[in-house]
Amino acid sequence: MKHRMYKLLSVILTLVLIAGVFPGIELTANAAVDGDATVITAVDKEKTVTAWDGATADLQLSFPSAEKKLDIDIVFVLDSSEFSDTEDSALALLDAVKAAADDSGATVKIGIVRFNRVATVVGFRNLSEEYAYIKTQFTQHDTSGTNMHAGLLAAKQLLASDTEVDDSRKYMILVSDGSTYLFCKDGDYETPYSRAYTPLASARRTAFGGFWEESTYQPSSQPGNVKRPKLPDSELWHAYFEDVVARNADSNGNAWDFKWNPLWQLSFYPLPLIASEGYKNQPMVPRSASNRDMALYYADQVYQELKAQYHTFSFGVNDTGAGEGNWDESKAFMRYLNDEKPITFNHIKNEILYYLGAGSTVVDTMGEKFDFVNDPEKIVMRLLDADGNTLETYHAETIAQGHYGFGAIPDSVPTAYQYELTYDEASDAFTWKTNVHITNFQRIQLVYSAELSAAEKETTPGTYGVNDFDGDGKEDATGSVYSENDARYTNTSAILYPVDSEGTPGTAEEFPMPSVSYTVEHMVEVGTLQIVKKSEGAQTPDGTRFTISGTPEADGVTFETRTVRYADFENGVYTLENVPAGTYTVTENRDDATLAGYELTVSGNGATKTLLRG
């Protein structure tokens, strides 16, 4: 039987969590664990054009993207046999996550899977609203038997069932000593299976497919077989599992599986009844696989599937009852699942709470087409809650020429800021730096402007560029993919240089590049054409009509012939607006072609040109 004694570990971990610092303005990324830090491997982010008037673009950098929901799922997979004691550290983690979520309005759902010989699933519960109920689940203890495969199968189904939360914001935390010896079939986590070598007549009550079954025969230690590793080295475990699969096939091992009944280990349970219920023993041949071989293999298979889709953690606890050698194997297995690294609940807390660490920077370079608007009145930062409501607005405060701070830190001398922006005029680029952690439950935005460079603007009449305000490579109006040659990007690059919560650099990542479109009209002189009555003698009957025709000088511009009545004149003047420069004539529709007493002028650009005087 297994036995765990790690109260001291739980207390230490709880104190570590309580002592942790939770900055008020913080956010996670898809990360792996490295020491006490989270290593950023992918960060949800966006750069968008929020307004464009043909000359100036209002831009916004956001973490995470505006459409990303800030809700989170956390599924605990707890080894809950009768000697289990995992709740203290897990509850301390929940307290930290709950505090951060409550401040932001984000929804955190907790799912719990307890496993002994089978898995018991507790559906998702809202952490803020049902904390007391969740806490009771961490104090439940079940009867003996360990089927990690069942727990992981149940976790996989539970995580997949919540389609409202993005997979990148789902977490699975496995807490176990790793000493598993039961497994399942066909995804059924409510039916335990095992296999045995011990003949029924000579079986001790600790055998019958239980944890100590290998005391009868252990195939992984036989000459020529790959031994079960006592180190977390991935290559060793992969080689071991490949050999388990081969040994199982060589011995037709699946034919020796039976449904496991914990009552068989009771002294009063009749041996004939055990036989009738399906117990059987496989031959003790070297090329075979034990119940522990298969339990570890099946658990690994499901864990790797979960790991490929979600954030996963394998948290190993001591099992003093397994024996030193067995404990070495079990401990090594748990660390192997966690990429060979040790882990504490503080690691897990950091990944769930933090999106980016202090010291992360963004370098945004405008390039030739656009110029950064270096005006502190145009640069703003906003902190939003989970519903998109503004929690804080930080206006740029000038530290030095081209150097701005956002969100002054109280009582700091000299004044320090939570965020800074430094503009380099020579490269027309700015660096945006965060001096605090960004949490997983809030959205942070930088808002600024860029102007279309006059020197780079096209002069030939036509339409240039494509409106792709979110930079997804598709035209906003049609959704069609466009060529880079057709784009008018608002910058040449924007690159995130992330660091984790311990200051360890991550991989640089590029933001999307938005594109805009503008139209160059025909470059012609536009003015006002007037027919002016010059004398009383120029009066004509109301039925008189005048024809205005012209041949503008600008290519591609036409002027439609206009016919007007004298009655259309207002105070002796007839006016046409927005007339391009050109040559015009005015005639009456009567036989005489002269227009005595009238003057035709075009006014524009502060000057008046007389085209015809009668």
Coordinates of C-alpha atoms in Angstrom, one line a residue:
M1 CA 0.0 0.0 0.0
K2 CA 1.2 3.5 -0.7
H3 CA 1.8 6.0 2.0
R4 CA 2.6 9.7 1.6
M5 CA 4.1 11.9 4.3
Y6 CA 4.7 15.4 3.1
K7 CA 2.9 17.7 5.4
L8 CA 6.1 19.7 5.8
L9 CA 6.3 20.1 2.0
S10 CA 2.7 21.4 1.9
V11 CA 3.4 24.0 4.6
I12 CA 6.6 25.2 2.9
L13 CA 4.8 25.6 -0.4
T14 CA 1.9 27.4 1.2
L15 CA 4.3 29.9 2.9
V16 CA 6.1 30.4 -0.5
L17 CA 2.8 31.3 -2.1
I18 CA 1.6 33.6 0.6
A19 CA 4.9 35.4 0.5
G20 CA 4.6 35.9 -3.3
V21 CA 4.2 39.4 -4.7
F22 CA 1.1 40.0 -6.8
P23 CA 1.5 43.4 -8.6
G24 CA -1.8 45.1 -9.3
I25 CA -1.1 45.5 -13.0
E26 CA 0.0 42.2 -14.4
L27 CA -1.0 39.3 -17.2
T28 CA 0.2 34.6 -19.1
A29 CA 1.6 33.2 -22.1
N30 CA 1.9 29.7 -23.3
A31 CA 4.9 28.8 -21.2
A32 CA 7.1 26.0 -19.9
V33 CA 8.6 25.8 -16.5
D34 CA 12.2 26.7 -15.9
G35 CA 13.4 27.0 -12.3
D36 CA 11.1 29.4 -10.6
A37 CA 10.3 31.3 -13.8
T38 CA 7.9 30.9 -16.7
V39 CA 9.4 30.9 -20.1
I40 CA 7.4 32.7 -22.7
T41 CA 6.9 30.7 -25.9
A42 CA 3.9 32.4 -27.5
V43 CA 2.1 35.6 -26.5
D44 CA -1.3 36.7 -27.7
K45 CA -1.0 40.2 -28.9
E46 CA -2.4 42.6 -31.6
K47 CA -1.7 45.8 -33.4
T48 CA -4.6 47.6 -35.0
V49 CA -5.6 50.8 -36.7
T50 CA -8.5 52.3 -34.7
A51 CA -9.0 55.4 -37.0
W52 CA -7.7 56.5 -40.4
D53 CA -8.6 59.8 -42.2
G54 CA -6.3 59.3 -45.2
A55 CA -3.4 61.2 -43.5
T56 CA -3.2 60.1 -39.9
A57 CA -3.6 56.6 -38.4
D58 CA -4.5 56.1 -34.8
L59 CA -2.9 52.8 -33.7
Q60 CA -3.2 50.5 -30.7
L61 CA -0.9 47.8 -29.3
S62 CA -2.7 45.4 -27.0
F63 CA -1.9 42.4 -24.7
P64 CA -3.8 40.2 -25.1
S65 CA -5.8 40.9 -28.3
A66 CA -9.2 42.6 -27.9
E67 CA -11.2 39.6 -28.9
K68 CA -9.4 37.2 -26.5
K69 CA -11.6 36.3 -23.6
L70 CA -9.8 36.5 -20.3
D71 CA -11.6 33.5 -18.7
I72 CA -9.5 30.6 -17.5
D73 CA -10.0 26.9 -16.8
I74 CA -7.9 25.1 -14.2
V75 CA -8.4 21.3 -13.8
F76 CA -6.7 19.7 -10.8
V77 CA -6.1 15.9 -11.2
L78 CA -5.5 14.8 -7.6
D79 CA -4.2 11.4 -6.5
S80 CA -6.8 10.9 -3.8
S81 CA -6.1 7.4 -2.3
E82 CA -6.6 7.0 1.4
F83 CA -3.1 8.2 2.2
S84 CA -3.2 11.2 0.0
D85 CA -2.7 14.7 1.4
T86 CA -2.4 17.3 -1.4
E87 CA -4.9 19.9 -0.5
D88 CA -2.9 22.5 1.4
S89 CA -0.6 23.6 -1.4
A90 CA -3.4 23.5 -4.0
L91 CA -5.7 25.6 -1.9
A92 CA -3.0 28.2 -1.4
L93 CA -2.6 28.4 -5.2
L94 CA -6.4 28.8 -5.6
D95 CA -6.3 31.7 -3.1
A96 CA -3.8 33.6 -5.2
V97 CA -5.7 33.0 -8.5
K98 CA -9.0 34.0 -6.9
A99 CA -7.6 37.3 -5.6
A100 CA -6.3 38.2 -9.1
A101 CA -9.5 37.2 -10.8
D102 CA -11.8 39.0 -8.4
D103 CA -9.9 42.3 -9.0
S104 CA -10.3 42.1 -12.8
G105 CA -13.8 40.5 -13.2
A106 CA -12.4 37.6 -15.1
T107 CA -14.0 34.2 -14.7
V108 CA -11.9 31.3 -13.4
K109 CA -13.5 27.9 -13.5
I110 CA -12.0 25.1 -11.4
G111 CA -12.5 21.5 -12.3
I112 CA -11.4 18.7 -10.0
V113 CA -10.7 15.1 -10.9
R114 CA -9.9 12.8 -8.0
F115 CA -8.4 9.4 -8.9
N116 CA -7.8 6.3 -7.0
R117 CA -8.7 3.0 -8.8
V118 CA -11.1 5.1 -11.0
A119 CA -11.7 8.8 -11.6
T120 CA -14.3 10.9 -9.9
V121 CA -15.1 14.0 -11.8
V122 CA -16.4 17.3 -10.2
G123 CA -17.8 19.5 -12.9
F124 CA -16.4 23.0 -13.4
R125 CA -17.2 25.5 -10.6
N126 CA -16.8 29.3 -10.6
L127 CA -13.9 30.0 -8.3
S128 CA -15.2 33.3 -7.0
E129 CA -18.7 32.1 -6.4
E130 CA -18.2 28.6 -5.2
Y131 CA -14.9 28.7 -3.4
A132 CA -16.2 27.0 -0.3
Y133 CA -17.6 24.1 -2.3
I134 CA -14.3 23.7 -4.2
K135 CA -12.4 23.7 -1.0
T136 CA -14.4 20.7 0.3
Q137 CA -13.4 18.7 -2.8
F138 CA -9.7 19.2 -1.9
T139 CA -10.3 17.5 1.4
Q140 CA -12.0 14.4 0.1
H141 CA -10.2 11.0 0.5
D142 CA -11.1 7.9 -1.4
T143 CA -10.3 4.3 -0.9
S144 CA -7.0 2.8 -2.1
G145 CA -5.8 2.0 -5.6
T146 CA -4.0 4.3 -8.1
N147 CA -5.1 4.7 -11.7
M148 CA -3.4 7.8 -13.0
H149 CA -4.6 6.9 -16.5
A150 CA -8.2 7.2 -15.4
G151 CA -7.6 10.7 -13.9
L152 CA -5.9 12.0 -17.0
L153 CA -8.6 10.5 -19.3
A154 CA -11.3 12.3 -17.2
A155 CA -9.3 15.6 -17.3
K156 CA -9.0 15.4 -21.0
Q157 CA -12.8 15.1 -21.4
L158 CA -13.5 17.8 -18.8
L159 CA -11.2 20.3 -20.5
A160 CA -12.6 19.6 -23.9
S161 CA -16.2 20.0 -22.7
D162 CA -15.7 23.8 -22.1
T163 CA -15.9 25.3 -25.6
E164 CA -16.2 28.9 -24.3
V165 CA -12.6 29.1 -23.1
D166 CA -9.7 29.1 -25.6
D167 CA -7.3 26.1 -25.2
S168 CA -4.4 28.5 -24.7
R169 CA -6.1 29.5 -21.4
K170 CA -6.7 26.0 -20.0
Y171 CA -4.5 24.5 -17.4
M172 CA -4.1 20.9 -16.1
I173 CA -2.3 20.3 -12.8
L174 CA -1.5 16.6 -12.0
V175 CA -0.7 16.0 -8.3
S176 CA 0.6 12.5 -7.6
D177 CA 3.5 10.5 -6.3
G178 CA 3.6 8.7 -9.7
S179 CA 3.2 5.2 -8.2
T180 CA 0.4 4.1 -10.5
Y181 CA -0.4 0.5 -11.3
L182 CA -4.0 0.4 -12.8
F183 CA -5.2 1.5 -16.2
C184 CA -8.4 1.8 -18.3
K185 CA -9.7 0.8 -21.7
D186 CA -11.5 2.6 -24.5
G187 CA -11.6 5.9 -22.6
D188 CA -13.7 4.5 -19.8
Y189 CA -12.2 6.1 -16.7
E190 CA -14.7 4.4 -14.4
T191 CA -13.5 0.8 -14.9
P192 CA -10.0 -0.2 -13.6
Y193 CA -7.9 -2.9 -15.2
S194 CA -4.7 -4.6 -14.2
R195 CA -2.7 -7.7 -15.0
A196 CA -0.7 -10.1 -12.8
Y197 CA 2.0 -12.8 -12.8
T198 CA 1.2 -14.4 -9.5
P199 CA -0.8 -17.7 -9.7
L200 CA -4.0 -17.4 -7.7
A201 CA -3.2 -20.3 -5.4
S202 CA 0.0 -18.7 -4.2
A203 CA -0.9 -15.0 -4.4
R204 CA -0.3 -12.9 -1.3
R205 CA -3.0 -10.4 -0.4
T206 CA -0.7 -7.6 -1.6
A207 CA -0.7 -9.0 -5.1
F208 CA -3.7 -9.7 -7.4
G209 CA -2.6 -7.0 -9.8
G210 CA -1.9 -4.5 -7.1
F211 CA 1.1 -2.2 -6.6
W212 CA 3.3 -5.0 -5.3
E213 CA 2.6 -7.4 -8.1
E214 CA 6.1 -6.9 -9.5
S215 CA 7.5 -8.4 -6.3
T216 CA 6.6 -11.7 -8.0
Y217 CA 8.1 -10.9 -11.3
Q218 CA 9.5 -7.7 -12.9
P219 CA 10.1 -7.9 -16.6
S220 CA 11.7 -4.5 -17.0
S221 CA 14.7 -5.7 -15.0
Q222 CA 15.2 -8.9 -17.1
P223 CA 18.4 -9.1 -19.2
G224 CA 18.0 -7.5 -22.7
N225 CA 15.0 -5.4 -21.7
V226 CA 15.0 -1.7 -21.1
K227 CA 14.9 -1.0 -17.4
R228 CA 12.4 1.4 -15.9
P229 CA 14.4 4.7 -15.5
K230 CA 15.2 6.1 -12.1
L231 CA 16.1 9.4 -13.7
P232 CA 13.7 11.9 -15.4
D233 CA 15.7 11.8 -18.7
S234 CA 13.3 11.9 -21.6
E235 CA 15.4 9.7 -23.8
L236 CA 15.5 7.0 -21.2
W237 CA 11.7 7.1 -20.7
H238 CA 11.0 7.1 -24.4
A239 CA 13.3 4.1 -24.9
Y240 CA 11.6 2.3 -22.0
F241 CA 8.1 3.0 -23.3
E242 CA 9.1 1.7 -26.8
D243 CA 10.3 -1.5 -25.2
V244 CA 7.1 -1.8 -23.1
V245 CA 5.0 -1.6 -26.3
A246 CA 7.2 -4.2 -28.0
R247 CA 7.2 -6.6 -24.9
N248 CA 3.5 -6.3 -24.6
A249 CA 3.1 -7.2 -28.3
D250 CA 5.5 -10.1 -28.0
S251 CA 3.6 -11.7 -25.1
N252 CA 0.1 -10.8 -26.3
G253 CA -0.2 -8.9 -23.1
N254 CA -3.6 -7.4 -23.7
A255 CA -5.1 -10.8 -23.5
W256 CA -4.1 -11.0 -19.8
D257 CA -5.9 -7.8 -18.7
F258 CA -8.7 -8.2 -16.2
K259 CA -11.1 -5.9 -14.4
W260 CA -9.5 -5.1 -11.0
N261 CA -11.4 -5.5 -7.7
P262 CA -9.8 -4.0 -4.6
L263 CA -11.8 -6.4 -2.4
W264 CA -9.6 -9.3 -3.7
Q265 CA -6.9 -8.1 -1.3
L266 CA -9.1 -8.7 1.7
S267 CA -8.2 -11.8 3.6
F268 CA -11.8 -13.2 3.8
Y269 CA -12.4 -12.9 0.0
P270 CA -12.7 -16.5 -1.3
L271 CA -10.1 -17.5 -3.9
P272 CA -12.7 -19.3 -6.1
L273 CA -14.8 -16.1 -6.2
I274 CA -11.7 -14.2 -7.3
A275 CA -11.1 -16.6 -10.1
S276 CA -14.8 -16.5 -11.2
E277 CA -14.5 -12.7 -11.4
G278 CA -11.8 -12.8 -14.0
Y279 CA -8.5 -13.0 -12.2
K280 CA -5.8 -14.6 -14.3
N281 CA -2.0 -14.7 -14.4
Q282 CA 0.2 -14.2 -17.4
P283 CA 3.3 -16.3 -18.0
M284 CA 6.6 -15.0 -16.4
V285 CA 8.4 -14.5 -19.6
P286 CA 11.1 -11.8 -20.1
R287 CA 9.4 -10.2 -23.1
S288 CA 6.3 -9.3 -21.3
A289 CA 4.9 -6.1 -19.6
S290 CA 3.6 -5.8 -16.1
N291 CA 0.7 -3.9 -14.7
R292 CA 3.0 -1.0 -13.7
D293 CA 4.6 -1.0 -17.1
M294 CA 1.2 -0.6 -18.8
A295 CA -0.1 1.9 -16.2
L296 CA 2.8 4.2 -16.7
Y297 CA 2.7 3.8 -20.5
Y298 CA -1.0 4.6 -20.8
A299 CA -0.7 7.5 -18.4
D300 CA 2.1 9.0 -20.4
Q301 CA 0.2 8.7 -23.7
V302 CA -2.7 10.7 -22.4
Y303 CA -0.5 13.2 -20.6
Q304 CA 1.4 14.0 -23.8
E305 CA -1.9 14.5 -25.6
L306 CA -2.9 17.0 -22.9
K307 CA 0.5 18.7 -23.0
A308 CA 0.2 19.3 -26.8
Q309 CA -3.1 21.2 -26.4
Y310 CA -3.0 22.8 -22.9
H311 CA -0.7 24.1 -20.2
T312 CA 0.2 21.1 -18.1
F313 CA 2.1 20.6 -14.9
S314 CA 3.2 17.3 -13.2
F315 CA 3.6 18.0 -9.5
G316 CA 5.3 15.1 -7.7
V317 CA 4.9 14.3 -4.0
N318 CA 6.6 11.8 -1.8
D319 CA 5.6 8.2 -1.5
T320 CA 7.5 6.7 1.4
G321 CA 5.4 3.6 1.3
A322 CA 6.5 2.6 -2.2
G323 CA 10.0 1.7 -1.2
E324 CA 13.2 3.5 -2.1
G325 CA 13.7 2.0 -5.5
N326 CA 10.1 2.2 -6.6
W327 CA 9.9 5.8 -5.3
D328 CA 13.0 6.7 -7.4
E329 CA 11.1 5.4 -10.4
S330 CA 7.9 7.2 -9.6
K331 CA 9.6 10.5 -8.8
A332 CA 11.6 10.3 -12.0
F333 CA 8.4 9.6 -14.0
M334 CA 6.6 12.7 -12.6
R335 CA 9.6 14.9 -13.4
Y336 CA 9.9 13.4 -16.8
L337 CA 6.3 14.4 -17.5
N338 CA 7.2 17.9 -16.5
D339 CA 10.0 18.2 -19.1
E340 CA 12.6 16.8 -16.6
K341 CA 12.2 19.8 -14.4
P342 CA 11.3 20.1 -10.7
I343 CA 8.3 22.1 -9.9
T344 CA 6.6 23.8 -7.1
F345 CA 3.2 25.4 -6.8
N346 CA 5.0 28.7 -7.1
H347 CA 5.9 27.8 -10.6
I348 CA 2.3 27.1 -11.4
K349 CA 1.1 30.3 -9.8
N350 CA 3.5 32.3 -11.9
E351 CA 2.3 30.9 -15.2
I352 CA -1.4 31.2 -14.3
L353 CA -1.0 34.8 -13.0
Y354 CA 1.6 36.3 -15.3
Y355 CA 1.3 37.1 -19.0
L356 CA 4.6 39.0 -19.4
G357 CA 7.3 39.8 -16.9
A358 CA 8.7 43.2 -16.0
G359 CA 11.4 44.2 -18.4
S360 CA 9.5 43.1 -21.5
T361 CA 9.8 45.6 -24.4
V362 CA 8.2 46.3 -27.8
V363 CA 10.3 48.1 -30.5
D364 CA 8.0 49.6 -33.2
T365 CA 9.8 51.0 -36.3
M366 CA 7.7 53.3 -38.6
G367 CA 9.9 53.2 -41.7
E368 CA 9.5 55.4 -44.8
K369 CA 5.8 55.5 -45.4
F370 CA 4.7 56.8 -42.0
D371 CA 6.2 59.1 -39.3
F372 CA 5.6 58.6 -35.6
V373 CA 3.6 61.5 -34.0
N374 CA 6.0 62.4 -31.2
D375 CA 3.5 64.4 -29.2
P376 CA 2.8 63.3 -25.6
E377 CA -0.8 64.5 -26.0
K378 CA -1.3 61.8 -28.6
I379 CA 0.2 58.9 -26.5
V380 CA -2.0 57.2 -24.0
M381 CA -2.0 53.9 -22.1
R382 CA -5.1 52.1 -20.8
L383 CA -5.7 49.2 -18.4
L384 CA -8.9 47.3 -19.0
D385 CA -10.8 44.7 -17.1
A386 CA -12.0 41.4 -18.5
D387 CA -15.1 43.0 -19.9
G388 CA -13.2 45.7 -21.7
N389 CA -14.0 48.5 -19.2
T390 CA -11.3 51.0 -18.6
L391 CA -9.8 50.6 -15.1
E392 CA -7.0 53.1 -15.5
T393 CA -5.9 55.7 -18.1
Y394 CA -2.2 56.7 -18.1
H395 CA -1.3 59.9 -19.9
A396 CA 2.3 60.4 -21.1
E397 CA 4.4 62.3 -18.7
T398 CA 7.6 63.8 -20.2
I399 CA 10.8 62.5 -18.5
A400 CA 13.1 63.9 -21.2
Q401 CA 13.0 64.8 -24.9
G402 CA 11.3 61.8 -26.5
H403 CA 11.1 59.9 -23.2
Y404 CA 7.8 59.4 -21.5
G405 CA 6.5 57.7 -18.4
F406 CA 3.1 56.2 -17.7
G407 CA 1.6 55.4 -14.3
A408 CA 3.9 57.0 -11.7
I409 CA 4.7 54.6 -8.9
P410 CA 3.7 56.3 -5.6
D411 CA 6.4 57.5 -3.2
S412 CA 9.2 56.7 -5.7
V413 CA 12.1 59.1 -5.6
P414 CA 13.1 60.0 -8.2
T415 CA 9.7 59.3 -9.8
A416 CA 9.6 55.8 -11.3
Y417 CA 6.9 54.7 -13.8
Q418 CA 5.2 51.4 -14.4
Y419 CA 5.7 51.8 -18.2
E420 CA 8.0 53.9 -20.3
L421 CA 8.2 54.9 -24.0
T422 CA 11.4 56.2 -25.6
Y423 CA 11.4 57.6 -29.1
D424 CA 14.5 57.6 -31.4
E425 CA 14.0 60.2 -34.1
A426 CA 17.0 59.0 -36.2
S427 CA 15.4 55.6 -36.7
D428 CA 11.8 56.8 -36.3
A429 CA 11.2 54.0 -33.8
F430 CA 10.0 53.8 -30.3
T431 CA 10.7 51.3 -27.5
W432 CA 7.8 50.6 -25.1
K433 CA 8.9 49.0 -21.8
T434 CA 7.0 47.5 -18.9
N435 CA 8.5 47.9 -15.5
V436 CA 5.9 45.7 -13.8
H437 CA 4.5 42.3 -14.5
I438 CA 1.4 42.1 -16.7
T439 CA -1.2 39.7 -15.4
N440 CA -3.3 37.1 -17.1
F441 CA -6.6 38.8 -16.1
Q442 CA -6.3 42.3 -17.5
R443 CA -5.8 43.9 -20.9
I444 CA -3.1 46.6 -21.4
Q445 CA -3.1 49.0 -24.4
L446 CA -0.8 51.6 -25.9
V447 CA -2.5 54.2 -28.1
Y448 CA -0.5 56.5 -30.4
S449 CA -0.6 58.0 -33.9
A450 CA 1.4 57.9 -37.1
E451 CA 1.2 60.2 -40.1
L452 CA 1.5 59.3 -43.8
S453 CA 4.8 60.8 -44.9
A454 CA 4.3 63.6 -47.4
A455 CA 7.5 62.8 -49.2
E456 CA 6.4 59.2 -49.7
K457 CA 2.8 59.9 -50.7
E458 CA 2.0 59.0 -54.3
T459 CA 1.3 61.8 -56.7
T460 CA -0.2 60.0 -59.7
P461 CA -4.0 59.9 -59.5
G462 CA -5.3 56.5 -58.2
T463 CA -6.0 54.4 -55.1
Y464 CA -3.1 53.0 -53.2
G465 CA -2.8 50.4 -50.4
V466 CA -5.4 48.0 -48.8
N467 CA -7.4 48.6 -45.7
D468 CA -6.3 45.8 -43.3
F469 CA -6.7 47.4 -39.9
D470 CA -5.9 44.3 -37.9
G471 CA -3.0 43.2 -40.0
D472 CA -4.3 39.7 -40.5
G473 CA -3.2 39.7 -44.2
K474 CA -6.8 40.0 -45.5
E475 CA -8.6 43.0 -46.9
D476 CA -11.2 44.3 -44.4
A477 CA -13.9 44.9 -47.0
T478 CA -13.6 41.5 -48.9
G479 CA -11.7 39.2 -46.6
S480 CA -9.4 38.3 -49.5
V481 CA -5.7 37.8 -49.2
Y482 CA -3.6 40.6 -50.7
S483 CA 0.0 40.9 -51.9
E484 CA 2.6 42.7 -49.8
N485 CA 3.2 44.8 -52.8
D486 CA -0.3 46.1 -52.6
A487 CA -0.1 47.1 -48.9
R488 CA 0.7 50.4 -47.3
Y489 CA 1.9 49.3 -43.9
T490 CA 1.8 51.7 -41.0
N491 CA 5.3 50.5 -39.9
T492 CA 8.1 48.2 -41.1
S493 CA 8.2 46.1 -37.9
A494 CA 7.0 45.8 -34.4
I495 CA 8.8 43.2 -32.3
L496 CA 8.1 42.0 -28.8
Y497 CA 11.1 41.0 -26.7
P498 CA 9.5 39.2 -23.8
V499 CA 11.0 38.2 -20.4
D500 CA 9.4 35.9 -17.9
S501 CA 8.5 36.7 -14.3
E502 CA 12.1 36.1 -13.2
G503 CA 13.6 38.2 -16.0
T504 CA 14.7 35.3 -18.3
P505 CA 14.4 36.4 -21.9
G506 CA 12.0 34.6 -24.2
T507 CA 11.9 34.3 -28.0
A508 CA 11.3 37.6 -29.9
E509 CA 7.9 37.7 -31.6
E510 CA 6.6 40.0 -34.4
F511 CA 3.3 41.8 -34.2
P512 CA 1.0 41.9 -37.2
M513 CA 1.4 44.9 -39.5
P514 CA -1.8 46.8 -40.3
S515 CA -2.2 48.3 -43.8
V516 CA -4.2 51.4 -44.9
S517 CA -5.5 52.7 -48.2
Y518 CA -5.8 56.2 -49.7
T519 CA -6.8 57.8 -52.9
V520 CA -5.0 60.5 -54.9
E521 CA -7.5 62.7 -56.8
H522 CA -6.8 64.4 -60.1
M523 CA -4.5 67.3 -59.4
V524 CA -6.4 70.2 -61.0
E525 CA -7.1 73.8 -60.1
V526 CA -10.6 74.0 -58.7
G527 CA -12.4 77.3 -58.6
T528 CA -15.7 79.1 -59.0
L529 CA -17.2 79.9 -62.5
Q530 CA -19.4 83.0 -62.6
I531 CA -21.4 84.7 -65.2
V532 CA -21.8 88.3 -64.1
K533 CA -24.3 90.8 -65.5
K534 CA -22.3 94.0 -66.1
S535 CA -25.0 96.5 -67.0
E536 CA -28.7 97.2 -67.0
G537 CA -28.6 97.1 -70.8
A538 CA -27.8 93.5 -70.6
Q539 CA -31.2 92.5 -69.5
T540 CA -32.8 89.8 -71.6
P541 CA -36.3 88.2 -71.4
D542 CA -36.8 85.5 -68.8
G543 CA -36.9 82.8 -71.5
T544 CA -33.4 83.6 -72.6
R545 CA -31.0 80.7 -72.0
F546 CA -27.2 80.6 -71.9
T547 CA -25.0 77.6 -72.8
I548 CA -21.7 77.1 -70.9
S549 CA -19.2 74.7 -72.4
G550 CA -15.6 74.1 -71.8
T551 CA -12.5 72.1 -72.4
P552 CA -10.5 71.9 -69.1
E553 CA -6.8 71.7 -69.4
A554 CA -6.3 68.8 -67.0
D555 CA -6.1 65.3 -68.5
G556 CA -9.0 63.0 -67.7
V557 CA -11.3 65.8 -66.4
T558 CA -14.6 66.5 -68.3
F559 CA -16.9 69.4 -68.0
E560 CA -20.5 68.8 -68.8
T561 CA -22.2 71.5 -70.9
R562 CA -24.6 73.4 -68.7
T563 CA -27.8 75.3 -69.9
V564 CA -29.2 77.9 -67.5
R565 CA -32.0 80.4 -67.6
Y566 CA -31.6 84.1 -66.8
A567 CA -34.1 83.4 -64.0
D568 CA -31.4 81.2 -62.4
F569 CA -29.2 84.3 -61.9
E570 CA -29.1 85.5 -58.3
N571 CA -28.5 89.2 -58.0
G572 CA -27.2 89.3 -61.5
V573 CA -24.8 86.4 -61.0
Y574 CA -24.9 82.7 -62.0
T575 CA -22.3 80.6 -60.1
L576 CA -20.9 77.1 -60.7
E577 CA -18.8 75.6 -57.8
N578 CA -15.7 73.4 -58.1
V579 CA -15.0 74.1 -61.7
P580 CA -11.6 72.9 -63.0
A581 CA -9.3 75.2 -64.8
G582 CA -9.8 75.3 -68.5
T583 CA -11.2 77.3 -71.4
Y584 CA -14.9 78.0 -71.4
T585 CA -17.4 79.8 -73.7
V586 CA -20.8 81.2 -72.9
T587 CA -23.5 81.7 -75.6
E588 CA -27.1 82.6 -75.8
N589 CA -29.4 80.1 -77.5
R590 CA -30.5 82.8 -79.9
D591 CA -28.8 83.6 -83.2
D592 CA -26.5 86.2 -81.8
A593 CA -23.3 84.6 -80.5
T594 CA -22.2 87.5 -78.5
L595 CA -22.8 88.1 -74.8
A596 CA -22.7 91.8 -74.5
G597 CA -22.9 93.1 -71.0
Y598 CA -21.7 89.9 -69.3
E599 CA -18.4 88.7 -67.9
L600 CA -17.3 85.1 -67.5
T601 CA -14.7 84.5 -64.8
V602 CA -13.1 81.6 -62.9
S603 CA -12.1 82.2 -59.3
G604 CA -9.8 79.9 -57.3
N605 CA -6.6 79.8 -55.3
G606 CA -7.1 83.4 -54.3
A607 CA -7.2 84.8 -57.8
T608 CA -9.8 85.5 -60.5
K609 CA -9.3 84.9 -64.2
T610 CA -11.5 86.5 -66.8
L611 CA -12.3 84.1 -69.5
L612 CA -14.8 86.1 -71.5
R613 CA -15.9 89.7 -71.4
G614 CA -18.8 90.9 -73.6

